[in-house]
């Protein structure tokens, strides 16, 4: 018969659920903040600056983006071990900060900003930092938000990285909590899954318009 008992158990009688929920929040927000700080300048540099080795470096970015996590697993593990970041949330966040996928997405939108607009701003005395903050970010916001929405959905549901890099259960994200609920508590598993699904659904619908604008903006030419 219909009952909300499982939701009561998850929200009121399962403290480990909230611990892992906030672990997921920390991992996701930390990774997204890092991607903004690292990914946006990198994408802008690839889109609007010429420098030696640019084409080869961007090709390397694309190649790294296409590699699955399993290929990079050993290298990531050894680096995090040397940095003493294994079994810590920072060990999950740091590799995500330097992810190549958001750079590729934002690059496509920054590349579409007309050069004539940038040259006009330079003639008016705008420096490169001002161009980046006053022109690049506002005009490239659909690409930035698109990357953030896709990044949120990815990091909110991380499975392999936490499973490999985290040994302490108190550091697990919600994505590892759910598969470890046995079938004797199927109602609790369903309720926890629904609660975990809500943030992802809200973020998707909040960024849906920006995703659509981003797709349209790739067809606009100077």
Short mmCIF file of C-alpha atoms in Angstrom, two decimals:
data_model
loop_
_atom_site.label_atom_id
_atom_site.label_comp_id
_atom_site.label_asym_id
_atom_site.label_seq_id
_atom_site.Cartn_x
_atom_site.Cartn_y
_atom_site.Cartn_z
CA UNK A 1 0.00 0.00 0.00
CA UNK A 2 1.21 3.55 -0.63
CA UNK A 3 3.34 4.92 2.19
CA UNK A 4 5.96 7.59 2.84
CA UNK A 5 7.66 5.55 5.55
CA UNK A 6 10.78 4.97 3.44
CA UNK A 7 11.22 8.72 2.91
CA UNK A 8 10.95 9.26 6.65
CA UNK A 9 13.63 6.63 7.24
CA UNK A 10 15.96 8.23 4.69
CA UNK A 11 15.46 11.84 5.75
CA UNK A 12 15.18 11.38 9.52
CA UNK A 13 16.72 8.04 10.49
CA UNK A 14 19.70 7.71 8.12
CA UNK A 15 22.52 10.06 9.19
CA UNK A 16 24.98 8.39 6.81
CA UNK A 17 22.73 9.43 3.91
CA UNK A 18 23.25 13.11 4.77
CA UNK A 19 27.00 12.63 5.24
CA UNK A 20 27.31 11.14 1.78
CA UNK A 21 24.88 13.68 0.33
CA UNK A 22 27.14 16.52 1.48
CA UNK A 23 30.18 14.65 0.21
CA UNK A 24 28.54 14.65 -3.22
CA UNK A 25 27.82 18.37 -2.88
CA UNK A 26 31.45 19.12 -1.94
CA UNK A 27 32.85 17.05 -4.81
CA UNK A 28 30.48 18.51 -7.39
CA UNK A 29 30.79 22.17 -6.38
CA UNK A 30 34.55 21.89 -5.92
CA UNK A 31 35.01 20.35 -9.36
CA UNK A 32 32.76 22.92 -11.05
CA UNK A 33 34.48 25.85 -9.34
CA UNK A 34 37.86 24.51 -10.42
CA UNK A 35 36.65 24.03 -13.98
CA UNK A 36 35.55 27.66 -14.10
CA UNK A 37 38.92 28.91 -12.83
CA UNK A 38 40.97 26.68 -15.13
CA UNK A 39 38.69 25.85 -18.05
CA UNK A 40 37.45 29.31 -19.00
CA UNK A 41 40.90 30.93 -19.41
CA UNK A 42 42.14 27.83 -21.26
CA UNK A 43 39.20 27.85 -23.65
CA UNK A 44 39.57 31.61 -24.24
CA UNK A 45 43.28 31.21 -24.91
CA UNK A 46 42.70 28.44 -27.45
CA UNK A 47 39.92 30.41 -29.14
CA UNK A 48 41.46 33.88 -29.51
CA UNK A 49 45.24 33.68 -29.06
CA UNK A 50 47.92 32.36 -31.38
CA UNK A 51 50.98 30.74 -29.81
CA UNK A 52 53.55 28.11 -30.84
CA UNK A 53 52.22 24.59 -30.63
CA UNK A 54 48.59 25.69 -30.29
CA UNK A 55 47.23 23.20 -32.82
CA UNK A 56 49.18 20.27 -31.37
CA UNK A 57 48.20 21.14 -27.81
CA UNK A 58 44.53 21.42 -28.71
CA UNK A 59 44.74 18.09 -30.53
CA UNK A 60 46.19 16.61 -27.34
CA UNK A 61 43.22 18.06 -25.43
CA UNK A 62 40.81 16.33 -27.80
CA UNK A 63 42.71 13.04 -27.52
CA UNK A 64 42.61 13.20 -23.71
CA UNK A 65 38.90 13.99 -23.82
CA UNK A 66 38.24 10.83 -25.83
CA UNK A 67 40.16 8.57 -23.45
CA UNK A 68 37.98 6.65 -20.95
CA UNK A 69 38.71 6.84 -17.24
CA UNK A 70 40.09 3.30 -17.21
CA UNK A 71 42.97 4.32 -19.50
CA UNK A 72 43.98 7.16 -17.17
CA UNK A 73 43.34 5.21 -13.96
CA UNK A 74 46.89 4.06 -13.18
CA UNK A 75 48.44 7.45 -13.97
CA UNK A 76 45.89 9.29 -11.84
CA UNK A 77 46.39 6.85 -8.97
CA UNK A 78 50.18 7.20 -8.98
CA UNK A 79 50.04 11.02 -9.14
CA UNK A 80 47.49 11.25 -6.32
CA UNK A 81 49.54 8.80 -4.28
CA UNK A 82 52.67 10.95 -4.69
CA UNK A 83 50.66 14.03 -3.69
CA UNK A 84 49.21 12.13 -0.69
CA UNK A 85 45.69 12.89 -1.87
CA UNK A 86 44.35 9.35 -1.96
CA UNK A 87 41.39 8.72 0.32
CA UNK A 88 40.43 12.40 0.35
CA UNK A 89 37.76 14.43 -1.40
CA UNK A 90 40.47 16.64 -2.90
CA UNK A 91 41.80 13.56 -4.67
CA UNK A 92 38.47 13.32 -6.51
CA UNK A 93 38.15 17.06 -7.15
CA UNK A 94 41.67 17.81 -8.42
CA UNK A 95 41.61 15.58 -11.55
CA UNK A 96 38.15 16.91 -12.41
CA UNK A 97 39.40 20.51 -12.26
CA UNK A 98 41.71 19.82 -15.20
CA UNK A 99 39.12 17.96 -17.24
CA UNK A 100 39.39 18.66 -20.98
CA UNK A 101 35.69 18.26 -21.84
CA UNK A 102 34.47 21.66 -20.51
CA UNK A 103 37.41 23.37 -22.25
CA UNK A 104 36.30 21.89 -25.56
CA UNK A 105 32.68 22.99 -25.05
CA UNK A 106 33.52 26.55 -23.99
CA UNK A 107 36.10 26.87 -26.77
CA UNK A 108 33.40 26.44 -29.41
CA UNK A 109 31.39 29.35 -28.01
CA UNK A 110 34.33 31.66 -27.40
CA UNK A 111 35.50 31.02 -30.94
CA UNK A 112 32.18 32.35 -32.25
CA UNK A 113 32.69 35.83 -30.73
CA UNK A 114 33.38 38.23 -33.66
CA UNK A 115 36.95 39.48 -33.91
CA UNK A 116 35.62 42.86 -35.03
CA UNK A 117 33.96 43.32 -31.65
CA UNK A 118 37.19 42.54 -29.82
CA UNK A 119 39.22 44.87 -32.03
CA UNK A 120 36.72 47.68 -31.46
CA UNK A 121 37.02 47.16 -27.69
CA UNK A 122 40.82 47.22 -27.93
CA UNK A 123 40.68 50.50 -29.87
CA UNK A 124 38.59 51.93 -27.04
CA UNK A 125 41.37 51.06 -24.62
CA UNK A 126 40.13 47.75 -23.19
CA UNK A 127 42.84 45.42 -21.96
CA UNK A 128 42.86 41.64 -22.32
CA UNK A 129 41.48 41.03 -18.83
CA UNK A 130 38.65 43.45 -19.43
CA UNK A 131 37.89 41.79 -22.77
CA UNK A 132 37.71 38.45 -21.01
CA UNK A 133 35.45 39.54 -18.15
CA UNK A 134 33.29 42.11 -19.97
CA UNK A 135 32.89 40.50 -23.41
CA UNK A 136 34.03 36.89 -23.48
CA UNK A 137 32.20 35.63 -20.39
CA UNK A 138 28.85 37.39 -21.08
CA UNK A 139 28.77 36.41 -24.76
CA UNK A 140 30.09 32.92 -24.07
CA UNK A 141 27.80 32.31 -21.09
CA UNK A 142 25.64 29.73 -22.92
CA UNK A 143 28.74 27.61 -23.46
CA UNK A 144 29.97 28.12 -19.90
CA UNK A 145 26.60 27.21 -18.38
CA UNK A 146 26.24 24.26 -20.75
CA UNK A 147 29.60 22.93 -19.55
CA UNK A 148 28.60 23.48 -15.92
CA UNK A 149 25.27 21.67 -16.33
CA UNK A 150 26.88 18.69 -18.03
CA UNK A 151 29.66 18.73 -15.45
CA UNK A 152 27.16 18.72 -12.59
CA UNK A 153 25.36 15.70 -14.01
CA UNK A 154 28.69 13.89 -14.41
CA UNK A 155 30.20 14.64 -11.00
CA UNK A 156 26.96 14.15 -9.11
CA UNK A 157 26.88 10.58 -10.40
CA UNK A 158 30.57 9.65 -10.14
CA UNK A 159 31.09 5.95 -9.49
CA UNK A 160 34.51 4.77 -10.64
CA UNK A 161 36.73 7.54 -9.25
CA UNK A 162 35.36 7.41 -5.68
CA UNK A 163 35.35 3.63 -5.78
CA UNK A 164 39.06 3.55 -6.68
CA UNK A 165 40.43 6.55 -4.77
CA UNK A 166 38.35 6.51 -1.57
CA UNK A 167 38.74 3.82 1.09
CA UNK A 168 37.06 5.52 4.05
CA UNK A 169 33.31 5.02 3.89
CA UNK A 170 32.65 8.37 5.58
CA UNK A 171 34.09 10.04 2.46
CA UNK A 172 31.89 8.21 -0.02
CA UNK A 173 29.55 10.27 -2.21
CA UNK A 174 25.89 9.46 -2.59
CA UNK A 175 26.55 7.58 -5.82
CA UNK A 176 28.35 4.86 -3.80
CA UNK A 177 25.80 4.84 -0.99
CA UNK A 178 22.89 3.85 -3.21
CA UNK A 179 24.35 0.64 -4.75
CA UNK A 180 25.27 -0.64 -1.27
CA UNK A 181 21.68 -0.72 0.00
CA UNK A 182 20.65 -4.38 0.05
CA UNK A 183 17.40 -5.62 -1.45
CA UNK A 184 15.89 -6.16 2.00
CA UNK A 185 15.56 -2.37 2.12
CA UNK A 186 14.26 -1.80 -1.40
CA UNK A 187 11.88 0.93 -0.22
CA UNK A 188 14.73 2.84 1.38
CA UNK A 189 16.82 2.44 -1.78
CA UNK A 190 14.01 3.83 -3.93
CA UNK A 191 13.40 6.77 -1.60
CA UNK A 192 17.13 7.60 -1.42
CA UNK A 193 17.36 7.39 -5.22
CA UNK A 194 14.48 9.82 -5.63
CA UNK A 195 16.02 12.30 -3.20
CA UNK A 196 19.38 12.01 -4.99
CA UNK A 197 17.67 12.54 -8.34
CA UNK A 198 16.04 15.86 -7.37
CA UNK A 199 19.20 18.09 -7.55
CA UNK A 200 20.15 16.68 -10.96
CA UNK A 201 16.65 17.27 -12.33
CA UNK A 202 16.52 20.82 -10.96
CA UNK A 203 19.92 21.70 -12.42
CA UNK A 204 18.98 20.25 -15.80
CA UNK A 205 15.73 22.20 -16.07
CA UNK A 206 17.40 25.39 -14.78
CA UNK A 207 20.07 25.13 -17.49
CA UNK A 208 17.90 23.76 -20.27
CA UNK A 209 17.37 27.14 -21.95
CA UNK A 210 21.11 27.83 -21.92
CA UNK A 211 21.76 24.45 -23.49
CA UNK A 212 19.33 25.32 -26.28
CA UNK A 213 20.83 28.79 -26.73
CA UNK A 214 24.25 27.24 -26.91
CA UNK A 215 23.20 24.91 -29.72
CA UNK A 216 21.67 27.81 -31.65
CA UNK A 217 24.67 30.10 -31.11
CA UNK A 218 26.99 27.69 -32.90
CA UNK A 219 25.11 28.49 -36.13
CA UNK A 220 25.54 32.28 -35.82
CA UNK A 221 28.34 33.74 -37.89
CA UNK A 222 29.78 37.21 -38.11
#
